[in-house]
């Protein structure tokens, strides 16, 4: 996934810590070899290459497909693990600086079809040759959850894993009641701090991540219903007990309108909360969904 990972643990000895952390990194690497869209030899790319034939797949790939399909359903389609063709189209746009035509967008959109992902016994197939998988919005979360399980299995419940800004924390550090996670402001607002234990925090969008074309800003997150890069004036942070869900939901939160996102989060994802920052020209509006347990940096 070509992004930095930082693991912090508290252990009885350096040897114990080294072994556990090594195993956690190895687990994350193995998942990358399974889910990566960049590595031609990754298992998900092999599944694509075999389409429409079925192949034997690993438990990891099965799990990724199962949770992605469920999250697609539970976000009313805002998170879509087959967004691949549209991502490619907009990546190209970013390079060439030329807006894709409506036909091109329609063609790519027609290839976004999660119903083509089929699981049967120990095999899977993509029923359409032109459909592609993209775990870009959930892969880090899956890797974080898996690495955390490994650290727990080594008896290191007190840990923090930071995967390129996406964070999972286990039990609190010694003599503390929680980990403190800082959310950098979108504009010049206060820095927010989240006190977290056994939780994951994922942020998507971001007011500084966009490209501009003909005066309009597009983010790398695409609305599957229109096929167009979402308006980038949003940053969504999701806090919940699963890094996998936090990751996918933060991405979905950039696609969905805030009221709809709030309804989905509160009715379907018990215990999840979110911070939505929306830029309105000079000021940034902040909506808290659920109870993200945030405070301004200076507050006690
Ligand atoms: P994240 O940083 O977790 O929000 O993930 C962004 C990445 O997810 C993009 O670079 C795309 O590869 C992919 N992506 C973009 N839009 C969507 C979407 N609507 N659903 C699922 N994945 C998406
Ligand atoms: Mg995501």
PDB file of C-alpha atoms and ligand atoms in Angstrom:
ATOM      1  CA  UNK A   1       0.000   0.000   0.000  1.00  0.00           C
ATOM      2  CA  UNK A   2       3.125   2.129  -0.259  1.00  0.00           C
ATOM      3  CA  UNK A   3       2.398   4.037   2.937  1.00  0.00           C
ATOM      4  CA  UNK A   4       4.247   4.298   6.237  1.00  0.00           C
ATOM      5  CA  UNK A   5       3.174   2.233   9.256  1.00  0.00           C
ATOM      6  CA  UNK A   6       4.104   3.064  12.831  1.00  0.00           C
ATOM      7  CA  UNK A   7       3.462   0.575  15.610  1.00  0.00           C
ATOM      8  CA  UNK A   8       3.774   1.499  19.259  1.00  0.00           C
ATOM      9  CA  UNK A   9       3.545  -1.130  21.989  1.00  0.00           C
ATOM     10  CA  UNK A  10       4.151  -1.520  25.710  1.00  0.00           C
ATOM     11  CA  UNK A  11       5.826  -4.837  26.523  1.00  0.00           C
ATOM     12  CA  UNK A  12       7.677  -6.552  29.358  1.00  0.00           C
ATOM     13  CA  UNK A  13      10.850  -6.790  27.287  1.00  0.00           C
ATOM     14  CA  UNK A  14      12.294  -5.576  24.042  1.00  0.00           C
ATOM     15  CA  UNK A  15      12.442  -9.144  22.736  1.00  0.00           C
ATOM     16  CA  UNK A  16       8.714  -9.637  23.255  1.00  0.00           C
ATOM     17  CA  UNK A  17       7.989  -6.306  21.580  1.00  0.00           C
ATOM     18  CA  UNK A  18      10.218  -7.046  18.597  1.00  0.00           C
ATOM     19  CA  UNK A  19       8.692 -10.456  17.951  1.00  0.00           C
ATOM     20  CA  UNK A  20       5.137  -9.151  18.190  1.00  0.00           C
ATOM     21  CA  UNK A  21       5.750  -6.104  16.033  1.00  0.00           C
ATOM     22  CA  UNK A  22       7.609  -8.162  13.422  1.00  0.00           C
ATOM     23  CA  UNK A  23       4.641 -10.541  13.245  1.00  0.00           C
ATOM     24  CA  UNK A  24       2.202  -7.640  12.936  1.00  0.00           C
ATOM     25  CA  UNK A  25       4.196  -6.086  10.068  1.00  0.00           C
ATOM     26  CA  UNK A  26       4.401  -9.475   8.348  1.00  0.00           C
ATOM     27  CA  UNK A  27       0.644  -9.834   8.611  1.00  0.00           C
ATOM     28  CA  UNK A  28       0.113  -6.406   7.061  1.00  0.00           C
ATOM     29  CA  UNK A  29       2.535  -7.232   4.278  1.00  0.00           C
ATOM     30  CA  UNK A  30       0.726 -10.487   3.544  1.00  0.00           C
ATOM     31  CA  UNK A  31      -2.552  -8.595   3.294  1.00  0.00           C
ATOM     32  CA  UNK A  32      -0.969  -6.152   0.891  1.00  0.00           C
ATOM     33  CA  UNK A  33       0.082  -9.063  -1.324  1.00  0.00           C
ATOM     34  CA  UNK A  34      -3.539 -10.194  -1.273  1.00  0.00           C
ATOM     35  CA  UNK A  35      -5.471  -6.954  -1.682  1.00  0.00           C
ATOM     36  CA  UNK A  36      -3.164  -4.577  -3.528  1.00  0.00           C
ATOM     37  CA  UNK A  37      -4.291  -3.126  -6.757  1.00  0.00           C
ATOM     38  CA  UNK A  38      -0.753  -1.958  -7.607  1.00  0.00           C
ATOM     39  CA  UNK A  39       0.973  -5.331  -7.482  1.00  0.00           C
ATOM     40  CA  UNK A  40       0.254  -7.320 -10.618  1.00  0.00           C
ATOM     41  CA  UNK A  41       0.761 -10.555  -8.697  1.00  0.00           C
ATOM     42  CA  UNK A  42      -1.648  -9.712  -5.884  1.00  0.00           C
ATOM     43  CA  UNK A  43      -4.411 -12.200  -5.325  1.00  0.00           C
ATOM     44  CA  UNK A  44      -7.160  -9.708  -6.138  1.00  0.00           C
ATOM     45  CA  UNK A  45      -5.455  -8.938  -9.454  1.00  0.00           C
ATOM     46  CA  UNK A  46      -5.263 -12.653 -10.187  1.00  0.00           C
ATOM     47  CA  UNK A  47      -8.974 -12.948  -9.517  1.00  0.00           C
ATOM     48  CA  UNK A  48      -9.573 -10.120 -11.983  1.00  0.00           C
ATOM     49  CA  UNK A  49      -7.354 -11.704 -14.603  1.00  0.00           C
ATOM     50  CA  UNK A  50      -9.243 -15.003 -14.299  1.00  0.00           C
ATOM     51  CA  UNK A  51     -12.685 -13.401 -14.785  1.00  0.00           C
ATOM     52  CA  UNK A  52     -15.247 -14.718 -15.518  1.00  0.00           C
ATOM     53  CA  UNK A  53     -13.736 -18.013 -14.341  1.00  0.00           C
ATOM     54  CA  UNK A  54     -13.761 -18.931 -10.639  1.00  0.00           C
ATOM     55  CA  UNK A  55     -10.491 -19.514  -8.750  1.00  0.00           C
ATOM     56  CA  UNK A  56      -9.590 -20.748  -5.268  1.00  0.00           C
ATOM     57  CA  UNK A  57      -9.123 -17.790  -2.945  1.00  0.00           C
ATOM     58  CA  UNK A  58      -7.610 -17.233   0.497  1.00  0.00           C
ATOM     59  CA  UNK A  59      -9.636 -16.554   3.625  1.00  0.00           C
ATOM     60  CA  UNK A  60      -8.240 -13.005   3.601  1.00  0.00           C
ATOM     61  CA  UNK A  61      -9.564 -12.219   0.134  1.00  0.00           C
ATOM     62  CA  UNK A  62     -12.892 -13.834   0.995  1.00  0.00           C
ATOM     63  CA  UNK A  63     -13.131 -11.685   4.122  1.00  0.00           C
ATOM     64  CA  UNK A  64     -12.281  -8.503   2.171  1.00  0.00           C
ATOM     65  CA  UNK A  65     -14.952  -9.236  -0.426  1.00  0.00           C
ATOM     66  CA  UNK A  66     -17.532 -10.153   2.221  1.00  0.00           C
ATOM     67  CA  UNK A  67     -17.071  -7.019   4.355  1.00  0.00           C
ATOM     68  CA  UNK A  68     -16.811  -4.759   1.292  1.00  0.00           C
ATOM     69  CA  UNK A  69     -20.054  -6.093  -0.105  1.00  0.00           C
ATOM     70  CA  UNK A  70     -21.785  -5.629   3.256  1.00  0.00           C
ATOM     71  CA  UNK A  71     -20.477  -2.071   3.589  1.00  0.00           C
ATOM     72  CA  UNK A  72     -21.567  -1.267   0.056  1.00  0.00           C
ATOM     73  CA  UNK A  73     -25.058  -2.344   1.051  1.00  0.00           C
ATOM     74  CA  UNK A  74     -25.043  -0.543   4.399  1.00  0.00           C
ATOM     75  CA  UNK A  75     -23.835   2.764   2.931  1.00  0.00           C
ATOM     76  CA  UNK A  76     -26.542   2.693   0.259  1.00  0.00           C
ATOM     77  CA  UNK A  77     -23.828   2.191  -2.345  1.00  0.00           C
ATOM     78  CA  UNK A  78     -21.668   5.204  -1.400  1.00  0.00           C
ATOM     79  CA  UNK A  79     -18.765   2.860  -0.660  1.00  0.00           C
ATOM     80  CA  UNK A  80     -18.199   0.687  -3.713  1.00  0.00           C
ATOM     81  CA  UNK A  81     -15.368  -1.877  -3.932  1.00  0.00           C
ATOM     82  CA  UNK A  82     -15.709  -2.031  -7.733  1.00  0.00           C
ATOM     83  CA  UNK A  83     -15.109   1.686  -8.232  1.00  0.00           C
ATOM     84  CA  UNK A  84     -11.832   0.789 -10.058  1.00  0.00           C
ATOM     85  CA  UNK A  85     -12.676   1.901 -13.629  1.00  0.00           C
ATOM     86  CA  UNK A  86     -13.806   5.317 -12.435  1.00  0.00           C
ATOM     87  CA  UNK A  87     -10.714   5.729 -10.271  1.00  0.00           C
ATOM     88  CA  UNK A  88      -8.574   5.007 -13.326  1.00  0.00           C
ATOM     89  CA  UNK A  89     -10.517   7.440 -15.468  1.00  0.00           C
ATOM     90  CA  UNK A  90     -10.097  10.247 -12.926  1.00  0.00           C
ATOM     91  CA  UNK A  91      -6.455   9.380 -12.318  1.00  0.00           C
ATOM     92  CA  UNK A  92      -5.904   9.874 -16.029  1.00  0.00           C
ATOM     93  CA  UNK A  93      -7.819  13.134 -15.923  1.00  0.00           C
ATOM     94  CA  UNK A  94      -5.559  14.332 -13.181  1.00  0.00           C
ATOM     95  CA  UNK A  95      -2.525  13.667 -15.363  1.00  0.00           C
ATOM     96  CA  UNK A  96      -3.820  14.959 -18.677  1.00  0.00           C
ATOM     97  CA  UNK A  97      -5.840  17.849 -17.257  1.00  0.00           C
ATOM     98  CA  UNK A  98      -8.634  17.027 -19.673  1.00  0.00           C
ATOM     99  CA  UNK A  99     -12.171  16.535 -18.419  1.00  0.00           C
ATOM    100  CA  UNK A 100     -13.549  13.133 -19.463  1.00  0.00           C
ATOM    101  CA  UNK A 101     -16.550  13.175 -21.774  1.00  0.00           C
ATOM    102  CA  UNK A 102     -19.965  12.126 -20.496  1.00  0.00           C
ATOM    103  CA  UNK A 103     -19.806   8.964 -22.601  1.00  0.00           C
ATOM    104  CA  UNK A 104     -16.469   8.011 -21.092  1.00  0.00           C
ATOM    105  CA  UNK A 105     -17.864   8.550 -17.603  1.00  0.00           C
ATOM    106  CA  UNK A 106     -20.951   6.507 -18.463  1.00  0.00           C
ATOM    107  CA  UNK A 107     -18.852   3.639 -19.845  1.00  0.00           C
ATOM    108  CA  UNK A 108     -16.684   3.543 -16.723  1.00  0.00           C
ATOM    109  CA  UNK A 109     -19.768   3.759 -14.512  1.00  0.00           C
ATOM    110  CA  UNK A 110     -21.332   0.813 -16.296  1.00  0.00           C
ATOM    111  CA  UNK A 111     -18.334  -1.233 -15.273  1.00  0.00           C
ATOM    112  CA  UNK A 112     -18.875  -0.452 -11.583  1.00  0.00           C
ATOM    113  CA  UNK A 113     -20.896  -3.448 -10.472  1.00  0.00           C
ATOM    114  CA  UNK A 114     -20.369  -5.098  -7.091  1.00  0.00           C
ATOM    115  CA  UNK A 115     -22.984  -7.745  -7.891  1.00  0.00           C
ATOM    116  CA  UNK A 116     -20.365  -9.245 -10.223  1.00  0.00           C
ATOM    117  CA  UNK A 117     -18.334 -10.365  -7.178  1.00  0.00           C
ATOM    118  CA  UNK A 118     -19.400 -13.909  -6.426  1.00  0.00           C
ATOM    119  CA  UNK A 119     -18.257 -16.133  -3.568  1.00  0.00           C
ATOM    120  CA  UNK A 120     -18.906 -19.863  -3.577  1.00  0.00           C
ATOM    121  CA  UNK A 121     -17.340 -22.339  -1.160  1.00  0.00           C
ATOM    122  CA  UNK A 122     -13.578 -21.853  -1.288  1.00  0.00           C
ATOM    123  CA  UNK A 123     -13.729 -20.140  -4.669  1.00  0.00           C
ATOM    124  CA  UNK A 124     -14.653 -16.750  -6.033  1.00  0.00           C
ATOM    125  CA  UNK A 125     -15.215 -15.232  -9.424  1.00  0.00           C
ATOM    126  CA  UNK A 126     -15.869 -11.876 -10.993  1.00  0.00           C
ATOM    127  CA  UNK A 127     -18.765 -12.620 -13.295  1.00  0.00           C
ATOM    128  CA  UNK A 128     -17.870  -9.782 -15.691  1.00  0.00           C
ATOM    129  CA  UNK A 129     -14.451  -9.444 -17.311  1.00  0.00           C
ATOM    130  CA  UNK A 130     -14.710  -5.666 -17.375  1.00  0.00           C
ATOM    131  CA  UNK A 131     -15.266  -5.252 -13.606  1.00  0.00           C
ATOM    132  CA  UNK A 132     -12.323  -4.346 -11.365  1.00  0.00           C
ATOM    133  CA  UNK A 133     -11.804  -4.445  -7.619  1.00  0.00           C
ATOM    134  CA  UNK A 134     -10.474  -1.477  -5.671  1.00  0.00           C
ATOM    135  CA  UNK A 135      -9.852  -1.965  -1.962  1.00  0.00           C
ATOM    136  CA  UNK A 136      -8.228   1.478  -1.733  1.00  0.00           C
ATOM    137  CA  UNK A 137     -10.852   2.794   0.682  1.00  0.00           C
ATOM    138  CA  UNK A 138     -10.864  -0.201   3.036  1.00  0.00           C
ATOM    139  CA  UNK A 139      -7.539  -2.047   2.718  1.00  0.00           C
ATOM    140  CA  UNK A 140      -5.721  -0.013   5.347  1.00  0.00           C
ATOM    141  CA  UNK A 141      -8.532  -0.619   7.798  1.00  0.00           C
ATOM    142  CA  UNK A 142      -8.467  -4.355   7.156  1.00  0.00           C
ATOM    143  CA  UNK A 143      -4.694  -4.393   7.664  1.00  0.00           C
ATOM    144  CA  UNK A 144      -4.991  -2.406  10.908  1.00  0.00           C
ATOM    145  CA  UNK A 145      -7.570  -4.788  12.386  1.00  0.00           C
ATOM    146  CA  UNK A 146      -5.455  -7.788  11.416  1.00  0.00           C
ATOM    147  CA  UNK A 147      -2.257  -6.310  12.897  1.00  0.00           C
ATOM    148  CA  UNK A 148      -4.058  -5.440  16.119  1.00  0.00           C
ATOM    149  CA  UNK A 149      -5.249  -9.056  16.457  1.00  0.00           C
ATOM    150  CA  UNK A 150      -1.656 -10.223  16.146  1.00  0.00           C
ATOM    151  CA  UNK A 151      -0.448  -7.845  18.852  1.00  0.00           C
ATOM    152  CA  UNK A 152      -3.301  -8.982  21.130  1.00  0.00           C
ATOM    153  CA  UNK A 153      -2.347 -12.612  20.485  1.00  0.00           C
ATOM    154  CA  UNK A 154       1.202 -11.770  21.638  1.00  0.00           C
ATOM    155  CA  UNK A 155      -0.234 -10.354  24.856  1.00  0.00           C
ATOM    156  CA  UNK A 156       0.402  -6.741  23.864  1.00  0.00           C
ATOM    157  CA  UNK A 157      -3.078  -5.278  24.288  1.00  0.00           C
ATOM    158  CA  UNK A 158      -1.635  -1.802  24.832  1.00  0.00           C
ATOM    159  CA  UNK A 159      -0.812  -0.672  21.348  1.00  0.00           C
ATOM    160  CA  UNK A 160      -1.274   2.041  18.780  1.00  0.00           C
ATOM    161  CA  UNK A 161      -0.919   1.486  15.042  1.00  0.00           C
ATOM    162  CA  UNK A 162      -0.759   4.408  12.665  1.00  0.00           C
ATOM    163  CA  UNK A 163      -1.102   3.483   9.013  1.00  0.00           C
ATOM    164  CA  UNK A 164      -0.563   6.650   7.053  1.00  0.00           C
ATOM    165  CA  UNK A 165      -2.789   8.684   9.358  1.00  0.00           C
ATOM    166  CA  UNK A 166      -5.388   6.025   9.914  1.00  0.00           C
ATOM    167  CA  UNK A 167      -5.164   4.973  13.536  1.00  0.00           C
ATOM    168  CA  UNK A 168      -6.130   1.993  15.661  1.00  0.00           C
ATOM    169  CA  UNK A 169      -5.615   1.942  19.407  1.00  0.00           C
ATOM    170  CA  UNK A 170      -5.939  -0.954  21.843  1.00  0.00           C
ATOM    171  CA  UNK A 171      -5.909  -0.667  25.629  1.00  0.00           C
ATOM    172  CA  UNK A 172      -4.719   2.610  27.158  1.00  0.00           C
ATOM    173  CA  UNK A 173      -1.001   3.167  27.804  1.00  0.00           C
ATOM    174  CA  UNK A 174       0.248   2.513  31.366  1.00  0.00           C
ATOM    175  CA  UNK A 175      -1.066   5.042  33.882  1.00  0.00           C
ATOM    176  CA  UNK A 176      -3.337   6.656  31.334  1.00  0.00           C
ATOM    177  CA  UNK A 177      -7.035   6.240  30.776  1.00  0.00           C
ATOM    178  CA  UNK A 178      -6.903   6.713  27.007  1.00  0.00           C
ATOM    179  CA  UNK A 179      -4.784   7.440  23.967  1.00  0.00           C
ATOM    180  CA  UNK A 180      -4.999  10.954  22.632  1.00  0.00           C
ATOM    181  CA  UNK A 181      -5.461  11.267  18.908  1.00  0.00           C
ATOM    182  CA  UNK A 182      -5.130  14.666  17.319  1.00  0.00           C
ATOM    183  CA  UNK A 183      -7.252  15.698  14.358  1.00  0.00           C
ATOM    184  CA  UNK A 184      -5.644  18.493  12.446  1.00  0.00           C
ATOM    185  CA  UNK A 185      -8.095  21.230  11.562  1.00  0.00           C
ATOM    186  CA  UNK A 186      -9.290  21.661   8.014  1.00  0.00           C
ATOM    187  CA  UNK A 187      -8.800  25.417   8.221  1.00  0.00           C
ATOM    188  CA  UNK A 188      -7.736  27.652  11.064  1.00  0.00           C
ATOM    189  CA  UNK A 189     -10.087  26.149  13.649  1.00  0.00           C
ATOM    190  CA  UNK A 190      -8.957  24.524  16.879  1.00  0.00           C
ATOM    191  CA  UNK A 191      -7.022  21.311  16.777  1.00  0.00           C
ATOM    192  CA  UNK A 192      -9.328  18.570  18.067  1.00  0.00           C
ATOM    193  CA  UNK A 193      -8.287  15.751  20.359  1.00  0.00           C
ATOM    194  CA  UNK A 194     -10.065  12.431  20.643  1.00  0.00           C
ATOM    195  CA  UNK A 195      -9.588  10.322  23.771  1.00  0.00           C
ATOM    196  CA  UNK A 196      -9.745   6.758  22.543  1.00  0.00           C
ATOM    197  CA  UNK A 197      -9.459   3.204  23.865  1.00  0.00           C
ATOM    198  CA  UNK A 198     -10.084   0.099  21.753  1.00  0.00           C
ATOM    199  CA  UNK A 199     -11.074   2.247  18.808  1.00  0.00           C
ATOM    200  CA  UNK A 200     -10.140   3.235  15.288  1.00  0.00           C
ATOM    201  CA  UNK A 201     -10.042   6.656  13.738  1.00  0.00           C
ATOM    202  CA  UNK A 202     -10.052   7.136   9.962  1.00  0.00           C
ATOM    203  CA  UNK A 203     -10.115  10.399   8.029  1.00  0.00           C
ATOM    204  CA  UNK A 204     -11.022  10.825   4.374  1.00  0.00           C
ATOM    205  CA  UNK A 205     -11.293  13.669   1.945  1.00  0.00           C
ATOM    206  CA  UNK A 206      -9.452  16.631   3.243  1.00  0.00           C
ATOM    207  CA  UNK A 207      -9.537  20.135   2.022  1.00  0.00           C
ATOM    208  CA  UNK A 208      -5.996  19.938   0.742  1.00  0.00           C
ATOM    209  CA  UNK A 209      -6.341  16.821  -1.360  1.00  0.00           C
ATOM    210  CA  UNK A 210      -7.825  17.738  -4.695  1.00  0.00           C
ATOM    211  CA  UNK A 211      -7.076  18.658  -8.265  1.00  0.00           C
ATOM    212  CA  UNK A 212      -8.626  21.493 -10.127  1.00  0.00           C
ATOM    213  CA  UNK A 213     -10.112  21.427 -13.590  1.00  0.00           C
ATOM    214  CA  UNK A 214     -11.870  24.331 -15.288  1.00  0.00           C
ATOM    215  CA  UNK A 215     -12.200  26.060 -11.931  1.00  0.00           C
ATOM    216  CA  UNK A 216     -13.836  23.118 -10.149  1.00  0.00           C
ATOM    217  CA  UNK A 217     -12.103  21.050  -7.478  1.00  0.00           C
ATOM    218  CA  UNK A 218     -12.388  17.279  -7.533  1.00  0.00           C
ATOM    219  CA  UNK A 219     -11.251  14.859  -4.878  1.00  0.00           C
ATOM    220  CA  UNK A 220      -9.913  11.337  -5.424  1.00  0.00           C
ATOM    221  CA  UNK A 221     -13.119  10.000  -3.880  1.00  0.00           C
ATOM    222  CA  UNK A 222     -15.771   9.288  -6.454  1.00  0.00           C
ATOM    223  CA  UNK A 223     -19.520   9.332  -6.095  1.00  0.00           C
ATOM    224  CA  UNK A 224     -20.562   5.989  -7.612  1.00  0.00           C
ATOM    225  CA  UNK A 225     -24.007   7.359  -8.438  1.00  0.00           C
ATOM    226  CA  UNK A 226     -22.648  10.095 -10.709  1.00  0.00           C
ATOM    227  CA  UNK A 227     -19.217   8.746 -11.627  1.00  0.00           C
ATOM    228  CA  UNK A 228     -17.696  12.106 -10.738  1.00  0.00           C
ATOM    229  CA  UNK A 229     -15.017  13.012  -8.206  1.00  0.00           C
ATOM    230  CA  UNK A 230     -16.741  14.408  -5.125  1.00  0.00           C
ATOM    231  CA  UNK A 231     -16.589  18.035  -4.210  1.00  0.00           C
ATOM    232  CA  UNK A 232     -13.496  18.224  -2.097  1.00  0.00           C
ATOM    233  CA  UNK A 233     -14.659  20.769   0.448  1.00  0.00           C
ATOM    234  CA  UNK A 234     -15.203  18.064   3.048  1.00  0.00           C
ATOM    235  CA  UNK A 235     -13.157  16.120   5.520  1.00  0.00           C
ATOM    236  CA  UNK A 236     -14.766  13.221   7.341  1.00  0.00           C
ATOM    237  CA  UNK A 237     -13.364  11.464  10.400  1.00  0.00           C
ATOM    238  CA  UNK A 238     -15.038   8.292  11.641  1.00  0.00           C
ATOM    239  CA  UNK A 239     -14.437   6.724  15.041  1.00  0.00           C
ATOM    240  CA  UNK A 240     -15.604   3.185  15.724  1.00  0.00           C
ATOM    241  CA  UNK A 241     -14.558  -0.167  17.131  1.00  0.00           C
ATOM    242  CA  UNK A 242     -13.401  -1.548  13.769  1.00  0.00           C
ATOM    243  CA  UNK A 243     -10.702   0.002  11.588  1.00  0.00           C
ATOM    244  CA  UNK A 244     -12.187  -1.747   8.575  1.00  0.00           C
ATOM    245  CA  UNK A 245     -15.536  -0.027   9.046  1.00  0.00           C
ATOM    246  CA  UNK A 246     -13.969   3.310  10.045  1.00  0.00           C
ATOM    247  CA  UNK A 247     -11.961   3.327   6.805  1.00  0.00           C
ATOM    248  CA  UNK A 248     -14.871   2.524   4.490  1.00  0.00           C
ATOM    249  CA  UNK A 249     -17.282   4.790   6.360  1.00  0.00           C
ATOM    250  CA  UNK A 250     -14.955   7.799   6.241  1.00  0.00           C
ATOM    251  CA  UNK A 251     -14.792   7.394   2.472  1.00  0.00           C
ATOM    252  CA  UNK A 252     -18.574   6.952   2.222  1.00  0.00           C
ATOM    253  CA  UNK A 253     -19.020  10.046   4.392  1.00  0.00           C
ATOM    254  CA  UNK A 254     -17.297  12.111   1.712  1.00  0.00           C
ATOM    255  CA  UNK A 255     -19.808  10.903  -0.858  1.00  0.00           C
ATOM    256  CA  UNK A 256     -23.001  11.174   1.175  1.00  0.00           C
ATOM    257  CA  UNK A 257     -24.739  14.352   2.219  1.00  0.00           C
ATOM    258  CA  UNK A 258     -24.203  15.009   5.921  1.00  0.00           C
ATOM    259  CA  UNK A 259     -27.838  14.388   6.967  1.00  0.00           C
ATOM    260  CA  UNK A 260     -27.970  11.117   5.055  1.00  0.00           C
ATOM    261  CA  UNK A 261     -24.605  10.055   6.412  1.00  0.00           C
ATOM    262  CA  UNK A 262     -25.793  10.841   9.923  1.00  0.00           C
ATOM    263  CA  UNK A 263     -28.945   8.754   9.451  1.00  0.00           C
ATOM    264  CA  UNK A 264     -26.932   5.801   8.122  1.00  0.00           C
ATOM    265  CA  UNK A 265     -24.296   5.987  10.835  1.00  0.00           C
ATOM    266  CA  UNK A 266     -26.696   6.289  13.748  1.00  0.00           C
ATOM    267  CA  UNK A 267     -29.165   3.631  12.590  1.00  0.00           C
ATOM    268  CA  UNK A 268     -26.817   1.011  11.142  1.00  0.00           C
ATOM    269  CA  UNK A 269     -23.477   1.383  12.930  1.00  0.00           C
ATOM    270  CA  UNK A 270     -24.059   1.327  16.646  1.00  0.00           C
ATOM    271  CA  UNK A 271     -21.381   3.103  18.644  1.00  0.00           C
ATOM    272  CA  UNK A 272     -19.816   4.746  15.580  1.00  0.00           C
ATOM    273  CA  UNK A 273     -19.352   8.500  15.590  1.00  0.00           C
ATOM    274  CA  UNK A 274     -18.008  11.057  13.155  1.00  0.00           C
ATOM    275  CA  UNK A 275     -16.717  14.560  12.684  1.00  0.00           C
ATOM    276  CA  UNK A 276     -17.679  16.160   9.390  1.00  0.00           C
ATOM    277  CA  UNK A 277     -15.889  19.346   8.387  1.00  0.00           C
ATOM    278  CA  UNK A 278     -17.311  21.302   5.504  1.00  0.00           C
ATOM    279  CA  UNK A 279     -15.709  24.319   4.017  1.00  0.00           C
ATOM    280  CA  UNK A 280     -18.039  27.190   3.180  1.00  0.00           C
ATOM    281  CA  UNK A 281     -15.728  29.753   1.669  1.00  0.00           C
ATOM    282  CA  UNK A 282     -14.248  31.610   4.620  1.00  0.00           C
ATOM    283  CA  UNK A 283     -15.350  29.355   7.443  1.00  0.00           C
ATOM    284  CA  UNK A 284     -15.535  25.652   8.120  1.00  0.00           C
ATOM    285  CA  UNK A 285     -18.691  24.084   9.535  1.00  0.00           C
ATOM    286  CA  UNK A 286     -18.224  21.172  11.889  1.00  0.00           C
ATOM    287  CA  UNK A 287     -20.941  18.569  12.441  1.00  0.00           C
ATOM    288  CA  UNK A 288     -20.534  15.987  15.187  1.00  0.00           C
ATOM    289  CA  UNK A 289     -22.414  12.748  14.656  1.00  0.00           C
ATOM    290  CA  UNK A 290     -22.918  10.504  17.676  1.00  0.00           C
ATOM    291  CA  UNK A 291     -20.463  11.209  20.482  1.00  0.00           C
ATOM    292  CA  UNK A 292     -16.916  11.330  19.107  1.00  0.00           C
ATOM    293  CA  UNK A 293     -15.624  12.365  22.557  1.00  0.00           C
ATOM    294  CA  UNK A 294     -13.586  15.202  21.163  1.00  0.00           C
ATOM    295  CA  UNK A 295     -12.309  18.285  22.852  1.00  0.00           C
ATOM    296  CA  UNK A 296     -10.282  21.253  21.728  1.00  0.00           C
ATOM    297  CA  UNK A 297      -6.557  20.770  22.270  1.00  0.00           C
ATOM    298  CA  UNK A 298      -6.327  23.210  25.166  1.00  0.00           C
ATOM    299  CA  UNK A 299      -9.393  21.947  27.030  1.00  0.00           C
ATOM    300  CA  UNK A 300      -8.772  19.623  29.995  1.00  0.00           C
TER     301      UNK A 300
HETATM  302  P1  LIG B   1      -9.731   6.714   1.435  1.00  0.00           P
HETATM  303  O1  LIG B   1      -8.444   7.463   1.483  1.00  0.00           O
HETATM  304  O2  LIG B   1      -9.841   5.618   2.445  1.00  0.00           O
HETATM  305  O3  LIG B   1     -10.918   7.609   1.464  1.00  0.00           O
HETATM  306  O4  LIG B   1      -9.756   5.924   0.050  1.00  0.00           O
HETATM  307  C1  LIG B   1      -9.680   6.603  -1.189  1.00  0.00           C
HETATM  308  C2  LIG B   1      -9.461   5.608  -2.306  1.00  0.00           C
HETATM  309  O5  LIG B   1     -10.579   4.718  -2.385  1.00  0.00           O
HETATM  310  C3  LIG B   1      -9.346   6.225  -3.662  1.00  0.00           C
HETATM  311  O6  LIG B   1      -8.015   6.529  -3.972  1.00  0.00           O
HETATM  312  C4  LIG B   1      -9.906   5.140  -4.570  1.00  0.00           C
HETATM  313  O7  LIG B   1      -8.929   4.153  -4.831  1.00  0.00           O
HETATM  314  C5  LIG B   1     -10.979   4.506  -3.726  1.00  0.00           C
HETATM  315  N1  LIG B   1     -12.313   5.115  -3.865  1.00  0.00           N
HETATM  316  C6  LIG B   1     -12.663   6.320  -4.380  1.00  0.00           C
HETATM  317  N2  LIG B   1     -13.993   6.524  -4.303  1.00  0.00           N
HETATM  318  C7  LIG B   1     -14.510   5.416  -3.705  1.00  0.00           C
HETATM  319  C8  LIG B   1     -15.841   4.998  -3.352  1.00  0.00           C
HETATM  320  N3  LIG B   1     -16.902   5.775  -3.562  1.00  0.00           N
HETATM  321  N4  LIG B   1     -15.974   3.769  -2.764  1.00  0.00           N
HETATM  322  C9  LIG B   1     -14.914   2.980  -2.537  1.00  0.00           C
HETATM  323  N5  LIG B   1     -13.652   3.307  -2.863  1.00  0.00           N
HETATM  324  C10 LIG B   1     -13.440   4.512  -3.432  1.00  0.00           C
HETATM  325 MG1  LIG B   2     -11.429   4.835   3.508  1.00  0.00          MG
END
